[in-house]
mmCIF file of C-alpha atoms and ligand atoms in Angstrom:
data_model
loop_
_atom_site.group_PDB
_atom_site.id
_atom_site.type_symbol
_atom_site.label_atom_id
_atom_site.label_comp_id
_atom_site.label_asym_id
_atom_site.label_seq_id
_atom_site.Cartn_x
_atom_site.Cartn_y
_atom_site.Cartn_z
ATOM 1 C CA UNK A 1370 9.990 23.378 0.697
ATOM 2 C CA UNK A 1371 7.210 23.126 -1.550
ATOM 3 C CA UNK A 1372 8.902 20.566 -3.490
ATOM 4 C CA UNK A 1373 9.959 18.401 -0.411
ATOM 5 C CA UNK A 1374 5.896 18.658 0.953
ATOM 6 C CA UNK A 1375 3.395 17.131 -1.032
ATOM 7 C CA UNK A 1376 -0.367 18.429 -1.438
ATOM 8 C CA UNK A 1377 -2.271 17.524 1.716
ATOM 9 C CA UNK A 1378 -5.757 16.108 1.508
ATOM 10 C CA UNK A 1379 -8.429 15.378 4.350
ATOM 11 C CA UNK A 1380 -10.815 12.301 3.662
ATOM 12 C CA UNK A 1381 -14.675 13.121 3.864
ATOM 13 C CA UNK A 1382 -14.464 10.491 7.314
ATOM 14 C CA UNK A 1383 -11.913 12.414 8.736
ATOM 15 C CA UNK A 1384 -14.098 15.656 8.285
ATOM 16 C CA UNK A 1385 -16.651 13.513 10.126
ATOM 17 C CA UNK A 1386 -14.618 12.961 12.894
ATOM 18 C CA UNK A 1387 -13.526 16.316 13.648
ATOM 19 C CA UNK A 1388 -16.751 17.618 13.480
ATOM 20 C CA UNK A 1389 -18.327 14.598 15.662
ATOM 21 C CA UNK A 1390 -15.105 15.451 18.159
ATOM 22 C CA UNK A 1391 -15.868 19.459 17.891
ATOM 23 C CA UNK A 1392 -19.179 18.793 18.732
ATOM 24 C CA UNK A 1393 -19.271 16.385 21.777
ATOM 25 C CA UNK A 1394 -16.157 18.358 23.228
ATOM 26 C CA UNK A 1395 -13.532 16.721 22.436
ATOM 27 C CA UNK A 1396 -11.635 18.838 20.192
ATOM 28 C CA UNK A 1397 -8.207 18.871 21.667
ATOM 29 C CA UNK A 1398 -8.280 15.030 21.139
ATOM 30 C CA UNK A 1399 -9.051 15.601 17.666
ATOM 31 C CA UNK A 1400 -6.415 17.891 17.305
ATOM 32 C CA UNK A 1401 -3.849 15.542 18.906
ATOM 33 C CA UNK A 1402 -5.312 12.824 16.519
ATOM 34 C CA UNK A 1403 -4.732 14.854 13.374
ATOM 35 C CA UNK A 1404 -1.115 16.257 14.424
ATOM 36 C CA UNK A 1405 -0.594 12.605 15.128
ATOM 37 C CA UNK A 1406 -1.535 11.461 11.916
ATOM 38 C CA UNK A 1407 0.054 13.768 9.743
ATOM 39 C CA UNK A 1408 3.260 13.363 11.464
ATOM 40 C CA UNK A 1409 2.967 9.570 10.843
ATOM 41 C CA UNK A 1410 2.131 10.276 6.810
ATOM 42 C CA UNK A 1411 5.059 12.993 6.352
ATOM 43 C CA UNK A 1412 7.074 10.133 7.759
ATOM 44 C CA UNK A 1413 5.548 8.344 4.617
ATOM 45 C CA UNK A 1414 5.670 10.937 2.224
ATOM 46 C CA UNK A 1415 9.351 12.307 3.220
ATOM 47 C CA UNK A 1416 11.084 9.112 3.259
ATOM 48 C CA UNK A 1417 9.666 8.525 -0.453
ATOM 49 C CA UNK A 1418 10.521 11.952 -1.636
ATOM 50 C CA UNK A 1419 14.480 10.821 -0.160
ATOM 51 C CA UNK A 1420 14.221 7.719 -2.523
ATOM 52 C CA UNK A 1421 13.285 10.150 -5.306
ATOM 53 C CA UNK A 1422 9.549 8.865 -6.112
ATOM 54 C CA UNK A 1423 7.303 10.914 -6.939
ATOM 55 C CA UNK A 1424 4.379 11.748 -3.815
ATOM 56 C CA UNK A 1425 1.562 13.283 -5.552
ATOM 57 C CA UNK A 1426 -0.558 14.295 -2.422
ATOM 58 C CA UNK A 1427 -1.398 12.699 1.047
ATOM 59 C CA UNK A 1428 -4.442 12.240 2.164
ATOM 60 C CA UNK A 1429 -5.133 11.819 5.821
ATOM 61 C CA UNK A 1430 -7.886 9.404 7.283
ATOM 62 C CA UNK A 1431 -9.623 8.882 10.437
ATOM 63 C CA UNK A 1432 -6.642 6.333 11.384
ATOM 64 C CA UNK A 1433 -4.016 6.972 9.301
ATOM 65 C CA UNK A 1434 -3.634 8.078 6.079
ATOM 66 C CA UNK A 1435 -2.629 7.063 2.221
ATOM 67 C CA UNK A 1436 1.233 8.905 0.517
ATOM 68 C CA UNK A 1437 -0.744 9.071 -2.778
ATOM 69 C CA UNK A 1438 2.394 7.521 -5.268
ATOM 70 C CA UNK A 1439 2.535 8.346 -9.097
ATOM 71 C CA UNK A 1440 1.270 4.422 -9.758
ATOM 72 C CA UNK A 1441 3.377 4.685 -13.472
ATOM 73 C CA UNK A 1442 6.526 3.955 -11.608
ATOM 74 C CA UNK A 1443 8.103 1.084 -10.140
ATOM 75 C CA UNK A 1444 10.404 0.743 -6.839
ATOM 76 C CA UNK A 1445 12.508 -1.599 -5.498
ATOM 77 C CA UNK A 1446 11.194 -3.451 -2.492
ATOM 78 C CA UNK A 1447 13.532 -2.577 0.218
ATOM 79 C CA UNK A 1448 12.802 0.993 -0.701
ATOM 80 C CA UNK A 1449 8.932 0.184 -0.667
ATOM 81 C CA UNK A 1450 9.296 -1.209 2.676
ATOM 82 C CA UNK A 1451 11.409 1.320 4.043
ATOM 83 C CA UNK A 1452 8.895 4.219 2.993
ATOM 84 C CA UNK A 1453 5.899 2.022 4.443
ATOM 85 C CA UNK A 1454 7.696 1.698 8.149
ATOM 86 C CA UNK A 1455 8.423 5.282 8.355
ATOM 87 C CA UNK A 1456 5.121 5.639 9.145
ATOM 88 C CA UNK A 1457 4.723 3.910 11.734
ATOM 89 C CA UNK A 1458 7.947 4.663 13.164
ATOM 90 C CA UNK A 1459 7.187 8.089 13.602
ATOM 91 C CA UNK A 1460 4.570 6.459 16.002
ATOM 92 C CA UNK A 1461 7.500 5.451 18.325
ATOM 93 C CA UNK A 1462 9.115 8.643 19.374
ATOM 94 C CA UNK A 1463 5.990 10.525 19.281
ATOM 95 C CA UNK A 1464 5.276 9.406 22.938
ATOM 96 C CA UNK A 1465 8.597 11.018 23.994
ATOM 97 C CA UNK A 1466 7.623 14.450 22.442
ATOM 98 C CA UNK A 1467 4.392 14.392 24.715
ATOM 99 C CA UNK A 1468 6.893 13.209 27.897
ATOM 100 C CA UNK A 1469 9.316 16.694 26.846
ATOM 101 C CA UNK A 1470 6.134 18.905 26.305
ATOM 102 C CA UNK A 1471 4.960 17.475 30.280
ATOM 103 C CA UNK A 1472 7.385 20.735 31.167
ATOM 104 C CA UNK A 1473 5.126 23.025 29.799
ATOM 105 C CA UNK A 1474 2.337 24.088 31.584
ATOM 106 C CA UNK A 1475 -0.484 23.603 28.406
ATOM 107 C CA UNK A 1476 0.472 20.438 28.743
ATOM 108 C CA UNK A 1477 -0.608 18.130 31.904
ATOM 109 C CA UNK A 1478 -0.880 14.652 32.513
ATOM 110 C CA UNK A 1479 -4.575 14.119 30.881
ATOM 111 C CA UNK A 1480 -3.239 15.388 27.834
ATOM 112 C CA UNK A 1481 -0.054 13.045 27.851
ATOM 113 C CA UNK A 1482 -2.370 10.096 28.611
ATOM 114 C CA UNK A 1483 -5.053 11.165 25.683
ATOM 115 C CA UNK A 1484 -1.863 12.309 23.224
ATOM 116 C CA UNK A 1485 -0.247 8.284 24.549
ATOM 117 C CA UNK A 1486 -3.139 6.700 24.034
ATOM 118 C CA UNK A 1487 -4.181 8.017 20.488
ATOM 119 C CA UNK A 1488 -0.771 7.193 19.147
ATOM 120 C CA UNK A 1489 -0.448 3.851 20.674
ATOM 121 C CA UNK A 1490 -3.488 2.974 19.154
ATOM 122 C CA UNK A 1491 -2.731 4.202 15.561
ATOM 123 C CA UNK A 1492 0.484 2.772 15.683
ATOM 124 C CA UNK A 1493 -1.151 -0.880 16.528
ATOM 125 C CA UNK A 1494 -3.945 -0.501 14.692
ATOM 126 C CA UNK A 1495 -2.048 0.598 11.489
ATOM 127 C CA UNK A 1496 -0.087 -2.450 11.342
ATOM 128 C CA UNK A 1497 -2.776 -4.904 11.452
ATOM 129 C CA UNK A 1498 -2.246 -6.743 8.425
ATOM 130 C CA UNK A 1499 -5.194 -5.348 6.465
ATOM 131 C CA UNK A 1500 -5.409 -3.339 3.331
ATOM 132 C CA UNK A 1501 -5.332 -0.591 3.079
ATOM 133 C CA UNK A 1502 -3.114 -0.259 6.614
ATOM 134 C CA UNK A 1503 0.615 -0.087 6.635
ATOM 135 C CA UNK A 1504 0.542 -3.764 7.760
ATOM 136 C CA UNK A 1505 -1.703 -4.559 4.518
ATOM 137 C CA UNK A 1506 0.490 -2.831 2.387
ATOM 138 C CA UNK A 1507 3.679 -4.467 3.716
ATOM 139 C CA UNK A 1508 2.137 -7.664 3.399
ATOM 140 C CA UNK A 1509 1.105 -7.012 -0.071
ATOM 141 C CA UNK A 1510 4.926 -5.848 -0.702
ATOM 142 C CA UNK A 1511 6.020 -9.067 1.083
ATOM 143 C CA UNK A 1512 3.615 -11.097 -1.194
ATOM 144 C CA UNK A 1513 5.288 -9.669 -4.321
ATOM 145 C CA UNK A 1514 8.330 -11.037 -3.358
ATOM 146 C CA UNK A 1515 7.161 -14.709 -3.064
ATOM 147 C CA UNK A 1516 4.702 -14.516 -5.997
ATOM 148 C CA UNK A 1517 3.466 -13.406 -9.003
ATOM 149 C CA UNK A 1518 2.418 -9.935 -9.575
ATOM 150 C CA UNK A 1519 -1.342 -10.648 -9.810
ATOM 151 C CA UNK A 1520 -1.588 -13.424 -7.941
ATOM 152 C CA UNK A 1521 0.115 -11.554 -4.821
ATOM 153 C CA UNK A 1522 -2.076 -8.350 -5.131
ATOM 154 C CA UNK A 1523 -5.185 -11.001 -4.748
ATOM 155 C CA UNK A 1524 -3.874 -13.159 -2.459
ATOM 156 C CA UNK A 1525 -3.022 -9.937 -0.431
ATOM 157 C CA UNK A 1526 -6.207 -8.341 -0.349
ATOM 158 C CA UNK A 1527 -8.324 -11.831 0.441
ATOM 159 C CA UNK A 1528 -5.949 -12.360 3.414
ATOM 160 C CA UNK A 1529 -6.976 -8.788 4.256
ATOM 161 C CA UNK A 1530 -10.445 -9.592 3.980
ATOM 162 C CA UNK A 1531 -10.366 -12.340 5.929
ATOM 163 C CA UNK A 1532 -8.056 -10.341 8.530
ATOM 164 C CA UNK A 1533 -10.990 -7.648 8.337
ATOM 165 C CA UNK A 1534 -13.527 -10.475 9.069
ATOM 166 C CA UNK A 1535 -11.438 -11.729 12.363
ATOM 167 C CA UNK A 1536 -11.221 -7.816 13.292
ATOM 168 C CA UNK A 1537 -15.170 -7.331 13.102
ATOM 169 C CA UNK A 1538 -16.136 -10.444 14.827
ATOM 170 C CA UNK A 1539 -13.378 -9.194 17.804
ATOM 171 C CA UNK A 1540 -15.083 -5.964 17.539
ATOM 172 C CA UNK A 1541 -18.430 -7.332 17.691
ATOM 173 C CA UNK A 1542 -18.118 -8.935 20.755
ATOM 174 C CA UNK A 1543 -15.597 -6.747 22.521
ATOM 175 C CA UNK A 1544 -17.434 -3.482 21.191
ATOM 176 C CA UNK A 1545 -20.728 -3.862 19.299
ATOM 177 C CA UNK A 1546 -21.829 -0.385 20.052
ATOM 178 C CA UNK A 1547 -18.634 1.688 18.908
ATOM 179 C CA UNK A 1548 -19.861 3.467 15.834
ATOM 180 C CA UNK A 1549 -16.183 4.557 15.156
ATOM 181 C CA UNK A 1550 -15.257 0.899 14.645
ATOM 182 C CA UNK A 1551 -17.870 0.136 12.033
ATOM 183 C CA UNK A 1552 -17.357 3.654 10.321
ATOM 184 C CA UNK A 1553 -13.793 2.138 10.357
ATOM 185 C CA UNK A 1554 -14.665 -1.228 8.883
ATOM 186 C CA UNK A 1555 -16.868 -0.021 6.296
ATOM 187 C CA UNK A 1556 -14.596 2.460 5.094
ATOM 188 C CA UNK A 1557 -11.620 -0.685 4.906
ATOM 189 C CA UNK A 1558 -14.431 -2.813 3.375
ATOM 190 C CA UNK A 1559 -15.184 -0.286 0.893
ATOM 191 C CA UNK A 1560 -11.669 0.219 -0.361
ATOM 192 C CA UNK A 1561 -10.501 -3.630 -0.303
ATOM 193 C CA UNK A 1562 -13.332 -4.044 -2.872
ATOM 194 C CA UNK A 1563 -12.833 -1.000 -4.817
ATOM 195 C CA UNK A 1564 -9.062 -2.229 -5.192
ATOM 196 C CA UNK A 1565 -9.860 -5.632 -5.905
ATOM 197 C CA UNK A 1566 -11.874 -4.046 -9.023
ATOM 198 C CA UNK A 1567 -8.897 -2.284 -10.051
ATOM 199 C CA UNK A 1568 -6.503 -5.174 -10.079
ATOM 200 C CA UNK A 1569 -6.559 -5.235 -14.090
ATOM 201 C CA UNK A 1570 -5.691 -1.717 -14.160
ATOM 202 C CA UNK A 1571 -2.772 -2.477 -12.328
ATOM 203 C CA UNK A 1572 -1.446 -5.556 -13.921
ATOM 204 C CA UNK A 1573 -1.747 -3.346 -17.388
ATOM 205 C CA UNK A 1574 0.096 -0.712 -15.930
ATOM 206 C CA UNK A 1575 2.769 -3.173 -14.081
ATOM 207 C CA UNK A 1576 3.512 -4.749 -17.852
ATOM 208 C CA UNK A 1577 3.924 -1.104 -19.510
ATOM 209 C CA UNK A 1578 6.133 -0.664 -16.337
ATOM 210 C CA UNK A 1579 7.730 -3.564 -16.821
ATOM 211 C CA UNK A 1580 8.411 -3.088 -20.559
ATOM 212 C CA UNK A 1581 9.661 0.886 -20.410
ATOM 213 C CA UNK A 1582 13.042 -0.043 -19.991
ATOM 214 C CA UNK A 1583 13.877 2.251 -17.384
ATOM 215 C CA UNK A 1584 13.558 -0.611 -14.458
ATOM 216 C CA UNK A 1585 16.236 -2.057 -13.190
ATOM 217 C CA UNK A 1586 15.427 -5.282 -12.445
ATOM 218 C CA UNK A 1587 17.352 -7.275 -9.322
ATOM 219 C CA UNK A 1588 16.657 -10.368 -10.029
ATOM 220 C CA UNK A 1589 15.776 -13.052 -12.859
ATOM 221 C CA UNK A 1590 12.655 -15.623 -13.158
ATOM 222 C CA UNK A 1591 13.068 -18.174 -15.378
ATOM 223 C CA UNK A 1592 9.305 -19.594 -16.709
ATOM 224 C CA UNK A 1593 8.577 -22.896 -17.840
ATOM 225 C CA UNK A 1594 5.296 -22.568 -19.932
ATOM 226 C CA UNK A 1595 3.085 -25.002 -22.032
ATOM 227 C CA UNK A 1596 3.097 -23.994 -25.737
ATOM 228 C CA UNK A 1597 -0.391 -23.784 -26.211
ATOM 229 C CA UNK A 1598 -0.792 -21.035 -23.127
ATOM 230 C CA UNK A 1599 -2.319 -17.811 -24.061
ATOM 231 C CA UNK A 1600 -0.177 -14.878 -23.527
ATOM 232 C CA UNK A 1601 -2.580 -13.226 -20.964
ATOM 233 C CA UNK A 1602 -1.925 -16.374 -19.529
ATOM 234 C CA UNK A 1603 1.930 -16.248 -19.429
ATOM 235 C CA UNK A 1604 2.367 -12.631 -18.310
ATOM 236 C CA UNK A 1605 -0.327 -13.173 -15.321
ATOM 237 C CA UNK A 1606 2.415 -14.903 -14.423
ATOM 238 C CA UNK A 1607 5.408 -12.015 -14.101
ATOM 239 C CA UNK A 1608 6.869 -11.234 -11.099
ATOM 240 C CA UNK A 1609 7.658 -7.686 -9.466
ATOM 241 C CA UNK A 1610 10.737 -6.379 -10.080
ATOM 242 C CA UNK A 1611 11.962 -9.442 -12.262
ATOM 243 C CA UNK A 1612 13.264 -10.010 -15.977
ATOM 244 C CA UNK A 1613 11.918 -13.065 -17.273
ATOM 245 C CA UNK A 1614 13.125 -15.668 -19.198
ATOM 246 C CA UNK A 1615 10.663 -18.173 -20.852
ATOM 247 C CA UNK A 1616 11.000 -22.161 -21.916
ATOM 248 C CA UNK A 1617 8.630 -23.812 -23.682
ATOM 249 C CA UNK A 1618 8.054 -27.158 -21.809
ATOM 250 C CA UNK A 1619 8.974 -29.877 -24.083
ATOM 251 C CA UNK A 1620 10.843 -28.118 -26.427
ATOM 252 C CA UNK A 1621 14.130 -27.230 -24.909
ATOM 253 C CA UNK A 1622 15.683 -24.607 -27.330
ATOM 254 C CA UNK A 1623 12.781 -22.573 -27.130
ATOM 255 C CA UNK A 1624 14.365 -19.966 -24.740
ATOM 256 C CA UNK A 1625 11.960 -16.615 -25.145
ATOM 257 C CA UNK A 1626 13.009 -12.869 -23.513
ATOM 258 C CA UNK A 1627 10.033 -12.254 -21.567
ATOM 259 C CA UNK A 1628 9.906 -8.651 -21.019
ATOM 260 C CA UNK A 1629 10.633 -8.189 -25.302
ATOM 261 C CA UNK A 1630 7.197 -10.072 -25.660
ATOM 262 C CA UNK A 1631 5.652 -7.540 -23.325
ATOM 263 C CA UNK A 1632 6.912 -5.147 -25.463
ATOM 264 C CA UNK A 1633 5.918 -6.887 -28.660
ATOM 265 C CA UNK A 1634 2.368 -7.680 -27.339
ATOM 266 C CA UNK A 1635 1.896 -3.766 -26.676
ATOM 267 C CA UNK A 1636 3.118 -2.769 -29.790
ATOM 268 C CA UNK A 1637 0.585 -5.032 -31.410
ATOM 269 C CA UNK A 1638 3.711 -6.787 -33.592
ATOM 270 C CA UNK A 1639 2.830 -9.651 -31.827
ATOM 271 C CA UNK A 1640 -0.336 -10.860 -33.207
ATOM 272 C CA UNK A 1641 0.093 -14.475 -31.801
ATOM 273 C CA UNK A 1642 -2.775 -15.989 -29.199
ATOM 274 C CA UNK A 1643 -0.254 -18.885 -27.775
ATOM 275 C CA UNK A 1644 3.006 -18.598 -26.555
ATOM 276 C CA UNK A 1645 4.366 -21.689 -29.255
ATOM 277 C CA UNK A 1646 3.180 -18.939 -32.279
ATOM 278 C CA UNK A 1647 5.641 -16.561 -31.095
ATOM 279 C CA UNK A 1648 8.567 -18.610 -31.779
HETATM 280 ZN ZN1 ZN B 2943 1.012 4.801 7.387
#
């Protein structure tokens, strides 16, 4: 059991909340909104653990929560997007627990409303297409796809900024005095930024990934490339998931294995600047 659960971690905000919710007297909500939660994450966390990745903790948040993954390994997408609408889907037969627990006389119709309610609004909320949301994420994954793997993770998180942007101007005029919406949109703000600062991070430990060997890769991009582009340059332009196959434009026997330069570059036996060098 211990190996199927993962650590379980509350966010600061979320202590917040419960203690704002114990204290104006509405702690059963606050219960129902952390049951609710944590049901959505193990969805999360459980469905990763059945693909075999490994879920270092969760950590729950005021609406929603983050399956902490070991960042040194790489997954395919379908299993990526599987694990990130498990989440949510627990979200859609939660509402028919509360209708079987209506037979039980804890439970009346105020609760079933307040329990409906909560859920309903996690589960739209959390697919707004913001990072770090489920929608966000999935977005993100769906961005890797199309592009490459820098380029996606900041064209992902500017479309979530801008989403962020539409969601605080709707908030603004539709709420301007909710405190629990700005706690909200700081706390998104905060972690868009603090992600965007970690991007090179990332694309270092995407190459290494990339490089191991142990990927399997499902499909193949083929890179045209000017000789005189710097190597930073060329790998910025890797895709997820991909083996890569390089051509030197202009020079059409040039044909270079992409992921052995990674390889090369790391172990510092390629001392070249431009791509033409390492011919
Ligand atoms: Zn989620």
């Amino acid at each position: 059991m211990t190996k199927l659960l993962p650590k379980i971690k509350i966010h600061p905000v979320f202590w917040l909340v419960i203690a704002a919710g114990t204290l104006t007297g509405h702690l059963w909500g606050t219960v129902m909104a952390f049951v609710i939660v944590l049901i959505h994450e193990l969805g999360h966390a459980l469905t990763a653990r059945l693909f075999g990745w490994n879920v270092l903790e969760i950590e729950l948040l005021p609406f929603g929560g983050v399956a902490k993954i070991d960042e040194r390994e790489t997954h395919p997408f379908y299993q990526e997007c599987l694990v990130l609408i498990a989440g949510p889907l627990q979200n859609v037969w939660l509402p028919l627990l509360s209708y079987a627990l209506l037979n039980f006389p804890f439970w009346g119709m105020n609760e079933h409303n307040l329990f409906f309610m909560q859920n309903n609004a996690l589960l739209l909320f959390n697919l707004l297409p913001i990072w770090p949301l489920d929608g966000g994420r999935l977005t993100h994954v769906l961005m890797e796809m199309v592009y490459p793997y820098k380029l996606a993770y900041r064209r992902a998180l500017c479309f979530s900024a801008i989403a962020l942007g539409l969601f605080g101007v709707i908030s603004l005029l539709l709420y301007p005095f909710s405190i629990n919406s700005w706690i909200i949109f700081s706390f998104i703000l905060v972690a868009i930024y603090k992600e965007w600062r970690v991007i090179p991070l990332r694309f270092i430990r995407f190459l290494l990934a990339l490089s191991s060997g142990k990927q399997r890769f499902v499909r193949l991009k083929k890179l045209s490339v000017p000789g005189e582009m710097l190597l930073t340059e060329v790998f910025a332009m890797y895709y997820k998931n991909a083996d890569h196959r390089l051509r030197i434009i202009g020079e059409p026997k040039s044909e270079l294995d992409g992921i052995g330069l990674v390889r090369d570059y790391f172990k510092g036996d390629c001392e070249a600047a431009t791509i033409r060098e390492c011919l």
